Amino acid sequence: MLRISQSDYDLICWEAERSYPRECCGILLGRLTNGDRTVTLTLPCDNVRENPETRYSIRSEQVVAASKLARSRGEDIIGFYHSHPDHPPHYSETDLLEAYWFDCSYVITSVQQGNATMTESFVLKGSEDRKEFEQEEMEILGQSPLHPPLS
């Protein structure tokens, strides 16, 4: 299960809408406890892909900086997020091919005509030659009754 605060969840949705029609992307810091990931910090990143409307790529320098920050906080990189402009929040074949962080969450937010509509999370399992995504339940902590989750 992925546990994320309402404010971190809202930041991901805001980034997805702000970046539309390009894909946004970012890194999730936090803790892994008994197989559950708890997000403590959401780090928006630059999408440096040549075709940002349909793909994303995070600068290696941003990943290294996030890793150092996580270590200084006694945490880990526990996941990544990106958006799918005008597409469902399900992972693509390219998302799976380009995923390398095993046992991390991959959060995808669908943005339809500029509005974040649905978010799903997947965990990368297996090994490099036999990897797969498993759907992961998300719990939004401190969820406001006025702002239900986008799902």
Coordinates of C-alpha atoms in Angstrom, one line a residue:
M1 CA 0.0 0.0 0.0
L2 CA 1.1 3.6 -0.7
R3 CA 0.2 6.1 2.0
I4 CA 0.4 9.7 0.9
S5 CA -0.8 12.9 2.6
Q6 CA -3.6 15.0 1.0
S7 CA -1.1 17.8 0.4
D8 CA 1.4 15.6 -1.4
Y9 CA -1.4 14.1 -3.4
D10 CA -2.7 17.5 -4.3
L11 CA 0.8 18.6 -5.3
I12 CA 1.0 15.7 -7.8
C13 CA -2.4 16.6 -9.3
W14 CA -1.4 20.3 -9.5
E15 CA 1.9 19.4 -11.2
A16 CA 0.0 17.2 -13.7
E17 CA -2.4 20.0 -14.5
R18 CA 0.3 22.6 -14.7
S19 CA 2.4 20.6 -17.1
Y20 CA -0.5 19.6 -19.4
P21 CA -0.2 18.8 -22.3
R22 CA 3.2 17.5 -21.3
E23 CA 3.9 14.8 -18.8
C24 CA 5.0 15.9 -15.4
C25 CA 7.3 13.8 -13.3
G26 CA 8.8 13.6 -9.8
I27 CA 10.3 11.6 -7.0
L28 CA 8.7 10.3 -3.8
L29 CA 10.7 10.1 -0.6
G30 CA 9.6 8.2 2.5
R31 CA 9.8 5.1 4.5
L32 CA 9.1 1.4 3.7
T33 CA 7.5 -0.4 6.7
N34 CA 6.1 -4.0 6.4
G35 CA 5.7 -3.7 2.7
D36 CA 3.8 -0.3 2.9
R37 CA 5.3 2.9 1.6
T38 CA 4.6 6.2 3.3
V39 CA 5.4 9.3 1.4
T40 CA 7.0 12.1 3.5
L41 CA 8.1 14.4 0.7
T42 CA 7.2 14.9 -3.0
L43 CA 9.9 16.3 -5.2
P44 CA 8.7 17.7 -8.6
C45 CA 11.4 17.2 -11.3
D46 CA 12.1 18.5 -14.8
N47 CA 10.9 16.3 -17.6
V48 CA 13.9 16.3 -19.9
R49 CA 12.5 14.0 -22.5
E50 CA 12.6 15.1 -26.2
N51 CA 8.9 14.2 -26.6
P52 CA 7.5 15.3 -23.2
E53 CA 3.9 15.0 -24.4
T54 CA 4.1 11.2 -24.4
R55 CA 7.2 10.3 -22.3
Y56 CA 9.1 11.4 -19.3
S57 CA 12.7 11.3 -18.0
I58 CA 14.2 12.7 -14.8
R59 CA 17.7 14.1 -14.9
S60 CA 20.2 11.8 -13.2
E61 CA 21.4 14.8 -11.1
Q62 CA 18.0 15.2 -9.7
V63 CA 17.8 11.5 -8.8
V64 CA 21.2 11.7 -7.1
A65 CA 20.2 14.8 -5.2
A66 CA 16.9 13.2 -4.1
S67 CA 18.9 10.1 -2.9
K68 CA 21.2 12.2 -0.9
L69 CA 18.3 14.2 0.6
A70 CA 16.5 11.0 1.5
R71 CA 19.6 9.6 3.2
S72 CA 20.1 12.8 5.2
R73 CA 16.5 12.4 6.4
G74 CA 16.9 8.7 7.3
E75 CA 14.6 7.8 4.4
D76 CA 14.7 6.3 0.9
I77 CA 13.4 7.0 -2.6
I78 CA 10.2 5.0 -2.4
G79 CA 8.7 5.9 -5.7
F80 CA 8.2 8.1 -8.7
Y81 CA 5.2 9.8 -10.3
H82 CA 4.2 11.1 -13.7
S83 CA 1.1 12.1 -15.6
H84 CA -0.6 10.8 -18.7
P85 CA -2.1 13.7 -20.7
D86 CA -5.4 12.6 -22.2
H87 CA -4.8 8.9 -21.4
P88 CA -5.8 6.6 -18.6
P89 CA -3.7 6.4 -15.5
H90 CA -2.5 2.8 -16.4
Y91 CA 1.1 2.2 -17.1
S92 CA 2.3 1.9 -20.7
E93 CA 4.6 -0.6 -22.2
T94 CA 7.3 2.1 -22.3
D95 CA 6.6 2.9 -18.6
L96 CA 7.4 -0.8 -17.8
L97 CA 10.4 -1.0 -20.1
E98 CA 12.0 2.2 -18.6
A99 CA 11.2 1.3 -14.9
Y100 CA 14.3 0.2 -13.0
W101 CA 13.6 0.8 -9.3
F102 CA 12.3 -2.5 -7.9
D103 CA 9.9 -2.4 -5.0
C104 CA 9.2 1.2 -5.6
S105 CA 5.8 2.8 -6.3
Y106 CA 5.1 4.3 -9.7
V107 CA 2.2 6.7 -9.4
I108 CA 0.3 7.8 -12.6
T109 CA -2.2 10.6 -12.8
S110 CA -4.5 10.9 -15.8
V111 CA -5.1 14.5 -17.0
Q112 CA -8.1 14.9 -19.3
Q113 CA -8.2 18.3 -21.2
G114 CA -6.1 19.9 -18.4
N115 CA -7.9 18.4 -15.4
A116 CA -6.5 15.7 -13.2
T117 CA -9.1 12.9 -13.2
M118 CA -7.7 9.6 -11.9
T119 CA -4.6 8.4 -10.1
E120 CA -3.3 4.8 -9.8
S121 CA -0.2 3.4 -8.3
F122 CA 1.9 0.3 -9.3
V123 CA 4.8 -1.4 -7.6
L124 CA 7.7 -2.7 -9.8
K125 CA 8.3 -6.4 -9.0
G126 CA 10.5 -9.2 -10.4
S127 CA 13.9 -8.8 -11.9
E128 CA 15.4 -6.9 -14.9
D129 CA 14.7 -9.8 -17.3
R130 CA 11.2 -10.6 -15.8
K131 CA 9.8 -7.4 -14.4
E132 CA 6.2 -6.5 -14.0
F133 CA 4.0 -3.9 -12.4
E134 CA 1.5 -4.9 -9.7
Q135 CA -1.4 -2.5 -8.9
E136 CA -1.1 -1.0 -5.5
E137 CA -3.7 0.4 -3.2
M138 CA -3.4 4.1 -2.2
E139 CA -4.4 5.7 1.0
I140 CA -4.7 9.4 1.2
L141 CA -3.9 10.5 4.7
G142 CA -5.8 13.5 6.1
Q143 CA -8.2 13.4 3.2
S144 CA -10.6 16.3 3.1
P145 CA -14.3 15.3 2.7
L146 CA -14.6 18.3 0.3
H147 CA -11.9 16.9 -1.9
P148 CA -12.3 13.2 -2.5
P149 CA -9.5 11.3 -4.3
L150 CA -9.4 11.3 -8.1
S151 CA -10.3 7.7 -8.8

